[in-house]
PDB file of N, CA, C and O in Angstrom:
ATOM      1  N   UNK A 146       9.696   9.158 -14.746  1.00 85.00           N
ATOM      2  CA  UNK A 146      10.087  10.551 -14.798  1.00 85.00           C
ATOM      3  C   UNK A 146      10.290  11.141 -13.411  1.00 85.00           C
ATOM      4  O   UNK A 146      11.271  11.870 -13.258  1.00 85.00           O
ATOM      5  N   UNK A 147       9.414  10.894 -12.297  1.00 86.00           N
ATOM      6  CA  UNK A 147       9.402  11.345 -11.583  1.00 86.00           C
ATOM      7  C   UNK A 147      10.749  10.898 -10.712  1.00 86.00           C
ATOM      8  O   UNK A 147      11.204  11.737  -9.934  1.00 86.00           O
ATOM      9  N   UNK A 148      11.257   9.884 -10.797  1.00 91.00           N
ATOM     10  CA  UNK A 148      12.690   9.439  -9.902  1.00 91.00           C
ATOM     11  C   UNK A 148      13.575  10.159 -10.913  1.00 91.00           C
ATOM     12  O   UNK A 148      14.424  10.891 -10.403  1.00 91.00           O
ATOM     13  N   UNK A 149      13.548  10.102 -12.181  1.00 93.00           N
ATOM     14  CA  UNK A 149      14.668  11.358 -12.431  1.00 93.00           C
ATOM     15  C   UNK A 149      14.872  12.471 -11.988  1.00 93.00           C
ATOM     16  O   UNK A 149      15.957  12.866 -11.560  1.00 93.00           O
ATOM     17  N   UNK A 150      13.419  13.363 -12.063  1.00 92.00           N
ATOM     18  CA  UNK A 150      13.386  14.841 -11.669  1.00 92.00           C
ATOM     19  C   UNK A 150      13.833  14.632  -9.908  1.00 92.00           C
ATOM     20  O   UNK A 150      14.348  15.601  -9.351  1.00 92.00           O
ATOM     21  N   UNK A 151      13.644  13.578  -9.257  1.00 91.00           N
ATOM     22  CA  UNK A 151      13.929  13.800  -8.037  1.00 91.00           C
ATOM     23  C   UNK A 151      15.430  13.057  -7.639  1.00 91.00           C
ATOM     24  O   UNK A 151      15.867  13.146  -6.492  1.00 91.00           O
ATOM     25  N   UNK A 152      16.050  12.433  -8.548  1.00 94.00           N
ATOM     26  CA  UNK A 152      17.845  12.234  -8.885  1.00 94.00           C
ATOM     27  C   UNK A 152      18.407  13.436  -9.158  1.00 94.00           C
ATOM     28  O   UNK A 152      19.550  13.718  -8.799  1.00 94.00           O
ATOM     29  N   UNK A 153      17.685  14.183  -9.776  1.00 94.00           N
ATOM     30  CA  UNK A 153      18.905  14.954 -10.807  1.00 94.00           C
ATOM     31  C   UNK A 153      18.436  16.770 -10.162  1.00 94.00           C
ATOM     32  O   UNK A 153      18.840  17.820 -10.661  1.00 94.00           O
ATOM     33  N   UNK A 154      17.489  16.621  -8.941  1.00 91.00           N
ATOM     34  CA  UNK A 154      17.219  17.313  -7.918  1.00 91.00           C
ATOM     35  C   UNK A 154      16.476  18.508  -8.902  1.00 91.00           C
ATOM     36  O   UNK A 154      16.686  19.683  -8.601  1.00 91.00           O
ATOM     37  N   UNK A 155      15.734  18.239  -9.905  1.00 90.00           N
ATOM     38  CA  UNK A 155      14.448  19.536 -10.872  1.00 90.00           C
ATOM     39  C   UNK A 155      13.820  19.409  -9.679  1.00 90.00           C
ATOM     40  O   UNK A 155      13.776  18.462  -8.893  1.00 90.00           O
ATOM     41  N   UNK A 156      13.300  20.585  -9.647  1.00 87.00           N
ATOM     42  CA  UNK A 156      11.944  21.180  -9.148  1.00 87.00           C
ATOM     43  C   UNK A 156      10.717  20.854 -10.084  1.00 87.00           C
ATOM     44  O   UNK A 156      10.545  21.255 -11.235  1.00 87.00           O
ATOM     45  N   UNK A 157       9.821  19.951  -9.254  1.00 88.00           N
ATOM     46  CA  UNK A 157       8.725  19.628  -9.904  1.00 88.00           C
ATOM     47  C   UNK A 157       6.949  19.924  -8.483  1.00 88.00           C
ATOM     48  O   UNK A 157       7.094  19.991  -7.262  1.00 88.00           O
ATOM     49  N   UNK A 158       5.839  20.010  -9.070  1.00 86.00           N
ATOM     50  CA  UNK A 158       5.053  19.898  -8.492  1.00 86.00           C
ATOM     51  C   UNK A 158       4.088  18.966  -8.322  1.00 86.00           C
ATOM     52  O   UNK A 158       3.530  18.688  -9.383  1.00 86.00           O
ATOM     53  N   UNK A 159       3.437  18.017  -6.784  1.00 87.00           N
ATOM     54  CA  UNK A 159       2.838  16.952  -6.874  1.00 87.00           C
ATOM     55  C   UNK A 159       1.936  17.341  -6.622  1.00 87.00           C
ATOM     56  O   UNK A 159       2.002  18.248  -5.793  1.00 87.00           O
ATOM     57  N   UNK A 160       0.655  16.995  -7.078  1.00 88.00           N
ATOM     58  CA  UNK A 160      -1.014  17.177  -6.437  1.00 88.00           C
ATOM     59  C   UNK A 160      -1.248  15.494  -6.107  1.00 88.00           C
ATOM     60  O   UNK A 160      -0.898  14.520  -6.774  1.00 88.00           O
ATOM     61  N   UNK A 161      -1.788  15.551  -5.147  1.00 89.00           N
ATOM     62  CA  UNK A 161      -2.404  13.812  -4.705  1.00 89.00           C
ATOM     63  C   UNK A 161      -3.910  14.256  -3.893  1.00 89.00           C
ATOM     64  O   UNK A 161      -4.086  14.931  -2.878  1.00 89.00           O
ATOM     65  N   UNK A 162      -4.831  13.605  -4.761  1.00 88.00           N
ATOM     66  CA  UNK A 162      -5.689  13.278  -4.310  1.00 88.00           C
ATOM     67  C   UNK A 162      -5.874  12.604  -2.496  1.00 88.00           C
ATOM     68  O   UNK A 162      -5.696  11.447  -2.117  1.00 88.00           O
ATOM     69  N   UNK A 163      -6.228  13.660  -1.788  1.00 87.00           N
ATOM     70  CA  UNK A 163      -5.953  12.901  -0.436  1.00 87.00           C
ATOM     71  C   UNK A 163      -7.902  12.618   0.144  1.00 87.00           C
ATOM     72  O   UNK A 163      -8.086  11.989   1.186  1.00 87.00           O
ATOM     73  N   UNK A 164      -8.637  12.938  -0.337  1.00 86.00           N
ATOM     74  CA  UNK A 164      -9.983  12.659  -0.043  1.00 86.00           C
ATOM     75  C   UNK A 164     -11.390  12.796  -1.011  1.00 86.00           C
ATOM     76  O   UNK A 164     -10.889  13.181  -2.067  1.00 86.00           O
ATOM     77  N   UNK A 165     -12.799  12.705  -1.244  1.00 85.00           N
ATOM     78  CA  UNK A 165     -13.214  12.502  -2.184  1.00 85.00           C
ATOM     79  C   UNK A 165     -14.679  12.380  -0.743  1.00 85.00           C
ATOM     80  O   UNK A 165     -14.872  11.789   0.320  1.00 85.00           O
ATOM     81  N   UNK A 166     -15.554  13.620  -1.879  1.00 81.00           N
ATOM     82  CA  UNK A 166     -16.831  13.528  -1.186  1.00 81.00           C
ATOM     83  C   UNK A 166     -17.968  13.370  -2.482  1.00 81.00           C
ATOM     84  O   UNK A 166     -18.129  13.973  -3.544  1.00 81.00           O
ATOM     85  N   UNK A 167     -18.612  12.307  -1.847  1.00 78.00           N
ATOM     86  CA  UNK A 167     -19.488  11.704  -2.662  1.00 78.00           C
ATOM     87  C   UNK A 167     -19.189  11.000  -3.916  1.00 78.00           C
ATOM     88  O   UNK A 167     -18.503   9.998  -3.717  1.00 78.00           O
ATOM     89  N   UNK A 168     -19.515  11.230  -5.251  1.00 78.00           N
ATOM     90  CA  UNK A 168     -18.795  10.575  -6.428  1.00 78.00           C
ATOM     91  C   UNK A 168     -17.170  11.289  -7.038  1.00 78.00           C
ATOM     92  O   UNK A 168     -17.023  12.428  -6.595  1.00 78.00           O
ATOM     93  N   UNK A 169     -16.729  11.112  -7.374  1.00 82.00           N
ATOM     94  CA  UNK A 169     -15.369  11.537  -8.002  1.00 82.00           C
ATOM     95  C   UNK A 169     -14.617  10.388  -9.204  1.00 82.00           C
ATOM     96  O   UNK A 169     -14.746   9.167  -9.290  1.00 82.00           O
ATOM     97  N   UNK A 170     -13.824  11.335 -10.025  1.00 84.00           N
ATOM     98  CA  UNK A 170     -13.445  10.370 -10.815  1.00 84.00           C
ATOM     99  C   UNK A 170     -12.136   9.773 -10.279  1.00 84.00           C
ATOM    100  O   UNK A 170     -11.744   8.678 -10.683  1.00 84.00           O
ATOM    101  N   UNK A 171     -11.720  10.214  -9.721  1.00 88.00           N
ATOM    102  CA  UNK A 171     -10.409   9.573  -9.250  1.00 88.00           C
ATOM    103  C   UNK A 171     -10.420   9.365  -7.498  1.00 88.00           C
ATOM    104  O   UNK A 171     -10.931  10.148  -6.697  1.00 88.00           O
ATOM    105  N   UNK A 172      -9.901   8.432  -7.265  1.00 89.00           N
ATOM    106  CA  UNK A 172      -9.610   7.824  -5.680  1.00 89.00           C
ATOM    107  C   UNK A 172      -8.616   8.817  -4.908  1.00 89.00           C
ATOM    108  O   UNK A 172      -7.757   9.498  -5.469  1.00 89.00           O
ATOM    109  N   UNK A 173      -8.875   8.788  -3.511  1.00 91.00           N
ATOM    110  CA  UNK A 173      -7.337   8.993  -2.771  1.00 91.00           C
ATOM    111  C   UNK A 173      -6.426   8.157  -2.938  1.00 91.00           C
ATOM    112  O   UNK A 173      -6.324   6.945  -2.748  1.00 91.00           O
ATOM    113  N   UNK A 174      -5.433   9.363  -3.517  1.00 92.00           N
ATOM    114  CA  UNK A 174      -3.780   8.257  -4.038  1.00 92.00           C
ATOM    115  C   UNK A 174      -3.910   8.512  -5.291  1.00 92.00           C
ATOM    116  O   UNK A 174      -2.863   8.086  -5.779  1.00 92.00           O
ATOM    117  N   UNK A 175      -4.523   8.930  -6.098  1.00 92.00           N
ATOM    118  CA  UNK A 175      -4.319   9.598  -7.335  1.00 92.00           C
ATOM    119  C   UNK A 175      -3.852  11.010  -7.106  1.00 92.00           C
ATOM    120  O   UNK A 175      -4.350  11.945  -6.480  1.00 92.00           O
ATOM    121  N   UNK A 176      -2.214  10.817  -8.138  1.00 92.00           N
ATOM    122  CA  UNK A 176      -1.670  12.201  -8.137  1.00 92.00           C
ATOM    123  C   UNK A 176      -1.332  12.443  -9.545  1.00 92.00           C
ATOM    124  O   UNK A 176      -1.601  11.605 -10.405  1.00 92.00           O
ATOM    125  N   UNK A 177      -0.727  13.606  -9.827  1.00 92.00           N
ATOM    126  CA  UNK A 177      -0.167  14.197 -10.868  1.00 92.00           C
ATOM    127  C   UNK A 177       0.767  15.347 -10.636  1.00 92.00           C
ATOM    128  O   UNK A 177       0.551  16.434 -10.101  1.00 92.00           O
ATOM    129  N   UNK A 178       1.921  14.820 -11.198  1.00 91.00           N
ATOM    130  CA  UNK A 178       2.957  16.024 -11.137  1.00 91.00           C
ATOM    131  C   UNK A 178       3.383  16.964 -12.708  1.00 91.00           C
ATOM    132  O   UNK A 178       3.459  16.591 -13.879  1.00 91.00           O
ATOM    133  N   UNK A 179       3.558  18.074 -12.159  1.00 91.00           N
ATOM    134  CA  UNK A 179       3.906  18.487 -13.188  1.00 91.00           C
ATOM    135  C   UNK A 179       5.205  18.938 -13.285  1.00 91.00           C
ATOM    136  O   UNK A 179       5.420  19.901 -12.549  1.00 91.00           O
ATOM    137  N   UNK A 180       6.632  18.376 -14.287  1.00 90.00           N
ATOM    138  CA  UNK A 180       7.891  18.647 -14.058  1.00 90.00           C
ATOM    139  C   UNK A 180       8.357  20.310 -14.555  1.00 90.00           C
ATOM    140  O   UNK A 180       7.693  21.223 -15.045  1.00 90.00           O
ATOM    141  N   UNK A 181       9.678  20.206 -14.203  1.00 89.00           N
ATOM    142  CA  UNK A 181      10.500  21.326 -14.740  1.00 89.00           C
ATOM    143  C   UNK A 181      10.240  21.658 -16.232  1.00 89.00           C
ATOM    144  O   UNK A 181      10.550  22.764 -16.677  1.00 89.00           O
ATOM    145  N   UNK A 182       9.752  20.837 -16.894  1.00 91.00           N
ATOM    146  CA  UNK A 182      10.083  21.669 -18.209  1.00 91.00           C
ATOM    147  C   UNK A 182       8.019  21.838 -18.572  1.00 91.00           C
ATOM    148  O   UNK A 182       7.693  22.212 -19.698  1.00 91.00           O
ATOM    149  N   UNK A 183       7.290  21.634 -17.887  1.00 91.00           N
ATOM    150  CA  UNK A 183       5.973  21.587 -17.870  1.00 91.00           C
ATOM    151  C   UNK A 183       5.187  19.905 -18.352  1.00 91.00           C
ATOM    152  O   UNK A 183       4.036  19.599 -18.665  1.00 91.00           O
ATOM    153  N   UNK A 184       6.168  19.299 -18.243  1.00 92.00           N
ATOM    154  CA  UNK A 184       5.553  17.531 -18.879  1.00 92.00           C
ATOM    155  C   UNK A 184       4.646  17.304 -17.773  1.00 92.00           C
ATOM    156  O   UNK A 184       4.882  17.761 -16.654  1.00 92.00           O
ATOM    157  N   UNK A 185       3.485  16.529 -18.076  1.00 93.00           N
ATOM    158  CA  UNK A 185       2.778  16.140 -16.968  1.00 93.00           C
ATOM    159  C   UNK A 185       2.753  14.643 -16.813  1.00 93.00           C
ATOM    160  O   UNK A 185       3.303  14.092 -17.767  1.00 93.00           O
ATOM    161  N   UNK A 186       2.283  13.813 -15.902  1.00 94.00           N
ATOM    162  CA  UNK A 186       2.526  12.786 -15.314  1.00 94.00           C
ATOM    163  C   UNK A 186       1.233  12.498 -14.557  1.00 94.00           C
ATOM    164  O   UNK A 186       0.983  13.404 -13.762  1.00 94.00           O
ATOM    165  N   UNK A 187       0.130  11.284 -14.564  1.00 93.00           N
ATOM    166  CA  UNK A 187      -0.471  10.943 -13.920  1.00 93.00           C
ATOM    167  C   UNK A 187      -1.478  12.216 -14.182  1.00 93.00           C
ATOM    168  O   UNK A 187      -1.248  13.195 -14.892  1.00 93.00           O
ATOM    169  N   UNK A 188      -3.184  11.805 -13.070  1.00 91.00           N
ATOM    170  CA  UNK A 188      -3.967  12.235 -13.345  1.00 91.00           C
ATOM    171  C   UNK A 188      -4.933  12.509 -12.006  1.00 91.00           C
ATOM    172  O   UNK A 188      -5.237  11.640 -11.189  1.00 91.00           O
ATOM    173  N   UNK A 189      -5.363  13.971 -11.962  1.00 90.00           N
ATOM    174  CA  UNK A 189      -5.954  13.884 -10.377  1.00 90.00           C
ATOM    175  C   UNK A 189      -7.574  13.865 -10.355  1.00 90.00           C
ATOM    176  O   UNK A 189      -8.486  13.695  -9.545  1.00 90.00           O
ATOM    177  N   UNK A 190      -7.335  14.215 -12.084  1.00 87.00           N
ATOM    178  CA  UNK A 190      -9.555  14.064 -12.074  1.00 87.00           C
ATOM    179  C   UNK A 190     -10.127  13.473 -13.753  1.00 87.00           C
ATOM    180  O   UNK A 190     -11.222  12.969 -14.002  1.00 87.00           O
ATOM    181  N   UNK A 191      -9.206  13.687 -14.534  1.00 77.00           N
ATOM    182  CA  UNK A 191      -9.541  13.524 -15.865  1.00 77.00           C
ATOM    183  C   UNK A 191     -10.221  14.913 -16.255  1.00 77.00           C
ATOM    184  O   UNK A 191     -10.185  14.931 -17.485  1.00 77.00           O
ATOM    185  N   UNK A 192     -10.729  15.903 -15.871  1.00 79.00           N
ATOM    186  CA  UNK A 192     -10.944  17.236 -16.434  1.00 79.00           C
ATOM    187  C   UNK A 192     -10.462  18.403 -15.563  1.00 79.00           C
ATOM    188  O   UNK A 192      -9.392  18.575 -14.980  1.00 79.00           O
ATOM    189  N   UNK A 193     -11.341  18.997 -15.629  1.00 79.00           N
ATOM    190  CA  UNK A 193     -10.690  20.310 -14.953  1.00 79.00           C
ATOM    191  C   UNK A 193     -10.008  20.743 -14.150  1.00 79.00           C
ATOM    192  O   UNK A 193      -9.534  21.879 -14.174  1.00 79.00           O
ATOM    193  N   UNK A 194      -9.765  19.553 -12.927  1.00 83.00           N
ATOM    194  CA  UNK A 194      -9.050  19.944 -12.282  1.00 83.00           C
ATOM    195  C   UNK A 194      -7.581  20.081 -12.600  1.00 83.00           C
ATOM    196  O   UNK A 194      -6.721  20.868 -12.204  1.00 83.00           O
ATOM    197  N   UNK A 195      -7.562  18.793 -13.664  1.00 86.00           N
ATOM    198  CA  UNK A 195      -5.570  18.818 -14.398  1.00 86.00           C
ATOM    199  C   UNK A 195      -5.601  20.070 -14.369  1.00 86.00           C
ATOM    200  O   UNK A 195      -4.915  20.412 -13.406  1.00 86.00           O
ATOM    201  N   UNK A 196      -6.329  21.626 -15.282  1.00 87.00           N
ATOM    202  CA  UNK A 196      -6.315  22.220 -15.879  1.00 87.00           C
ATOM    203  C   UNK A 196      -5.617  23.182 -14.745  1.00 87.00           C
ATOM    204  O   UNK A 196      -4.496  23.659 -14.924  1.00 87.00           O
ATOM    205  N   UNK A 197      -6.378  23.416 -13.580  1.00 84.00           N
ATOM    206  CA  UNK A 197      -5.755  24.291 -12.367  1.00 84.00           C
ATOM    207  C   UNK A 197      -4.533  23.971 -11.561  1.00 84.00           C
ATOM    208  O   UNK A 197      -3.713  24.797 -11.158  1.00 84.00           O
ATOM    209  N   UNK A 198      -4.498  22.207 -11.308  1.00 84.00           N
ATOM    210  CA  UNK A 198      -3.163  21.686 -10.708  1.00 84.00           C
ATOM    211  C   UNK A 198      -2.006  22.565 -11.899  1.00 84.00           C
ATOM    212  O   UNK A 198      -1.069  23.232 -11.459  1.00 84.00           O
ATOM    213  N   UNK A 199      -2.208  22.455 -13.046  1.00 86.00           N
ATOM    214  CA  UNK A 199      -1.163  22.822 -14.459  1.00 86.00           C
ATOM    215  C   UNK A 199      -0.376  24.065 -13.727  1.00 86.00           C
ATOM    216  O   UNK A 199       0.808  24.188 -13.415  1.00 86.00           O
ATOM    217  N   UNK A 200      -2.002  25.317 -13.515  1.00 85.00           N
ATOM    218  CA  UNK A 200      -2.023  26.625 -13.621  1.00 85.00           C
ATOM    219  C   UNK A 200      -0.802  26.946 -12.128  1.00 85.00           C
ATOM    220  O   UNK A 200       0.103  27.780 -12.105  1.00 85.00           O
ATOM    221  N   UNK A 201      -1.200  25.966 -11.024  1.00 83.00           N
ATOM    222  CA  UNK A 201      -0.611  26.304  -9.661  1.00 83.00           C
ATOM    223  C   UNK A 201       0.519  25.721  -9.759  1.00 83.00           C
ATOM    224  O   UNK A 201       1.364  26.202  -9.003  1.00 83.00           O
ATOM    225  N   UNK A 202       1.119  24.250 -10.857  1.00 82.00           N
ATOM    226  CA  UNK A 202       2.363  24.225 -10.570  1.00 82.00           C
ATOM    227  C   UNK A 202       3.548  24.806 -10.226  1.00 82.00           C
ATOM    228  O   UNK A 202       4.315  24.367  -9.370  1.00 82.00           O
ATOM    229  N   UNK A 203       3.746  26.031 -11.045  1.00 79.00           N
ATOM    230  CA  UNK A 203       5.045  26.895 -10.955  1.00 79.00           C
ATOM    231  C   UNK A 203       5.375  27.492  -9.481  1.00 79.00           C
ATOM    232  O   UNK A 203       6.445  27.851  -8.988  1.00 79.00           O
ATOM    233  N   UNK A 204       3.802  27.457  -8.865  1.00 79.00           N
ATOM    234  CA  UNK A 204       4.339  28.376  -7.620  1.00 79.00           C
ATOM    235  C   UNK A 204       4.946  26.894  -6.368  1.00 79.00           C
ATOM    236  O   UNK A 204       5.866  26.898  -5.550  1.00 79.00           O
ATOM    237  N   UNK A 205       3.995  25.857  -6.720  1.00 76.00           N
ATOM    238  CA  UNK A 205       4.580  24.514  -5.927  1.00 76.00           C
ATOM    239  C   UNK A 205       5.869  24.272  -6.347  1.00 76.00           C
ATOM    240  O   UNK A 205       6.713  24.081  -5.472  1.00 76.00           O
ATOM    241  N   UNK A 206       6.269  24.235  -7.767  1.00 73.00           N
ATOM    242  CA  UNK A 206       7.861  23.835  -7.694  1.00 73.00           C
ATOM    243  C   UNK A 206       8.547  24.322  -6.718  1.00 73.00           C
ATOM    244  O   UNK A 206       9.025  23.635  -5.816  1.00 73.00           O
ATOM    245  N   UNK A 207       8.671  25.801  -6.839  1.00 73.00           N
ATOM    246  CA  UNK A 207       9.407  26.235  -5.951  1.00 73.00           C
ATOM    247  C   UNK A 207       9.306  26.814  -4.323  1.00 73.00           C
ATOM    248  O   UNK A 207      10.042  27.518  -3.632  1.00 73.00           O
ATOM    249  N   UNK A 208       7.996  26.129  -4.101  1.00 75.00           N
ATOM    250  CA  UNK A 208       7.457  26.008  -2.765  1.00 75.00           C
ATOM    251  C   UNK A 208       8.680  25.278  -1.757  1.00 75.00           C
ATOM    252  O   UNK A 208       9.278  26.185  -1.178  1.00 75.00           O
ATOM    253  N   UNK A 209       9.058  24.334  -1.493  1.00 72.00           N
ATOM    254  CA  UNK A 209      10.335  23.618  -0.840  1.00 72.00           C
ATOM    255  C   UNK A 209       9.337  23.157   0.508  1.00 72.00           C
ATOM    256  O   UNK A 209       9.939  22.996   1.569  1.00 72.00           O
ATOM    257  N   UNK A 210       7.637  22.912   0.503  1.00 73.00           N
ATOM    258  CA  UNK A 210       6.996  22.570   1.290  1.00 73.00           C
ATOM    259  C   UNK A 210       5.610  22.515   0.920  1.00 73.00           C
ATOM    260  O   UNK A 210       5.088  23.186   0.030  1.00 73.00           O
ATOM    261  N   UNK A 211       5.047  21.672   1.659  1.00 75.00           N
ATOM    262  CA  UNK A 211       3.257  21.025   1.094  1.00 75.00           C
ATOM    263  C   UNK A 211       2.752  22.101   1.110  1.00 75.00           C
ATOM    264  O   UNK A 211       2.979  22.929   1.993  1.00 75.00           O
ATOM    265  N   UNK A 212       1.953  22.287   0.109  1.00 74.00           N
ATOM    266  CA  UNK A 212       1.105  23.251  -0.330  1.00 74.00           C
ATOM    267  C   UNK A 212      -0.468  22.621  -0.376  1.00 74.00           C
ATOM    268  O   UNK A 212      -0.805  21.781  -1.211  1.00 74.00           O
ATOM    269  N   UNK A 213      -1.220  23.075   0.485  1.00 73.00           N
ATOM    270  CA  UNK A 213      -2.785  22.308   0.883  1.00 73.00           C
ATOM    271  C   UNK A 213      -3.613  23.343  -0.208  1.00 73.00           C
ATOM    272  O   UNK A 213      -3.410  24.487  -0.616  1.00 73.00           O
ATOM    273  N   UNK A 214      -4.508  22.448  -0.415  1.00 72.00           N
ATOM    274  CA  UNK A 214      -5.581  23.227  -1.761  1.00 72.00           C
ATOM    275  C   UNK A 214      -6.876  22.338  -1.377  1.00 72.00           C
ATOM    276  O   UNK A 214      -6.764  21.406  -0.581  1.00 72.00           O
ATOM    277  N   UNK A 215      -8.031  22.647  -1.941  1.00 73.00           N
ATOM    278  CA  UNK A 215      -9.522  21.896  -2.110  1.00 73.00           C
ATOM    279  C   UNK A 215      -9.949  22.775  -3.715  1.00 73.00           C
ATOM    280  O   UNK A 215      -9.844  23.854  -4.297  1.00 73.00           O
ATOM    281  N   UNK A 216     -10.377  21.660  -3.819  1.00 71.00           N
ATOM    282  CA  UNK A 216     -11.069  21.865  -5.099  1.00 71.00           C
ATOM    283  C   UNK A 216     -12.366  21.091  -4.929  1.00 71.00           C
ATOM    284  O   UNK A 216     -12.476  19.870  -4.817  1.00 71.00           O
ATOM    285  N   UNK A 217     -13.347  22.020  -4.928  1.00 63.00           N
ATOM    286  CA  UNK A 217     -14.723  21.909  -4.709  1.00 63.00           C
ATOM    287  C   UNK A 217     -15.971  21.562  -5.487  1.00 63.00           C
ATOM    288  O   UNK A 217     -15.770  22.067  -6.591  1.00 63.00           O
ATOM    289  N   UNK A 218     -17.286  20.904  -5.506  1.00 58.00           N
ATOM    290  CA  UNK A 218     -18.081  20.825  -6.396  1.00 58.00           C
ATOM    291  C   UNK A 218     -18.475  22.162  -7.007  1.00 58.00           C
ATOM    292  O   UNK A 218     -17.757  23.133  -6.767  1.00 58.00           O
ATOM    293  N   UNK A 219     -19.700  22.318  -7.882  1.00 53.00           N
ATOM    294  CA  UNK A 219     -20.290  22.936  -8.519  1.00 53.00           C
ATOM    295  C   UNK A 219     -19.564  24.732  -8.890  1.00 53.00           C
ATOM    296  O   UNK A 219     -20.014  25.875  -8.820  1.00 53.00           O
ATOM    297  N   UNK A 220     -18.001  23.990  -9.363  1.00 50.00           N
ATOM    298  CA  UNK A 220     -17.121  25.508  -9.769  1.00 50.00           C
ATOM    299  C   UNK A 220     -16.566  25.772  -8.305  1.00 50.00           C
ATOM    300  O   UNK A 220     -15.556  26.444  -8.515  1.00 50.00           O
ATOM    301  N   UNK A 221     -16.692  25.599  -6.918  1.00 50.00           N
ATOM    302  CA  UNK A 221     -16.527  26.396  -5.661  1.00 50.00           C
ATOM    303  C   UNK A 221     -14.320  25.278  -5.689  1.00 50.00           C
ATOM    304  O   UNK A 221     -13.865  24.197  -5.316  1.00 50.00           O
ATOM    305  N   UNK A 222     -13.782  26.615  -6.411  1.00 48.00           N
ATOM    306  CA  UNK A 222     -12.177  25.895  -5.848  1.00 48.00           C
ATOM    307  C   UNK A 222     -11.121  26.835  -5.443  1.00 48.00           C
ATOM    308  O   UNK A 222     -10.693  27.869  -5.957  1.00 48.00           O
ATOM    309  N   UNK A 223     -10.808  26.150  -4.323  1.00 47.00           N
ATOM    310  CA  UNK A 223      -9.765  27.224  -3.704  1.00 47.00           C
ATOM    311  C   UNK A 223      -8.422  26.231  -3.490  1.00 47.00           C
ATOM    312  O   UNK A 223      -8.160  25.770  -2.379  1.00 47.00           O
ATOM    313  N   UNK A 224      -7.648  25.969  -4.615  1.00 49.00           N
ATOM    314  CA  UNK A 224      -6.682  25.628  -4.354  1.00 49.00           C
ATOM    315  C   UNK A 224      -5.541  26.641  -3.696  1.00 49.00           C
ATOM    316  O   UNK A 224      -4.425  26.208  -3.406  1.00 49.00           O
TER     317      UNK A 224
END
């Protein structure tokens, strides 16, 4: 999906896991995008965090540049 949306030039949003303190469910290099029509792709935690990457997609689609976020233990997230 993702080489289509980026052939056929959709606006989509990527989250990638770029670091990990202490336990986590997912590694650096785990991402998830979410496309133009809201389909999702891949996985950046297996819970809650999908839930906020979802919420911030729309403003990353049309960002046209990296958008830095942390998402923190015990509820503390400031994407």
């Amino acid at each position: 999906m993702l080489g289509r949306w980026y052939a056929d030039r959709e606006p989509f949003g990527l989250a990638t896991v770029v670091a990990v303190s202490r336990s986590a469910p997912r590694d650096p290099g785990a991402a998830m995008a979410v496309g133009p029509g809201d389909e999702v792709v891949g996985s950046v935690s297996g819970g809650c965090v999908e839930g906020a990457v979802f919420e911030l997609a729309p403003a990353w689609k049309h960002a046209l540049k990296a958008v830095g976020g942390v998402h923190g233990v015990a509820g503390q997230a400031g994407m």
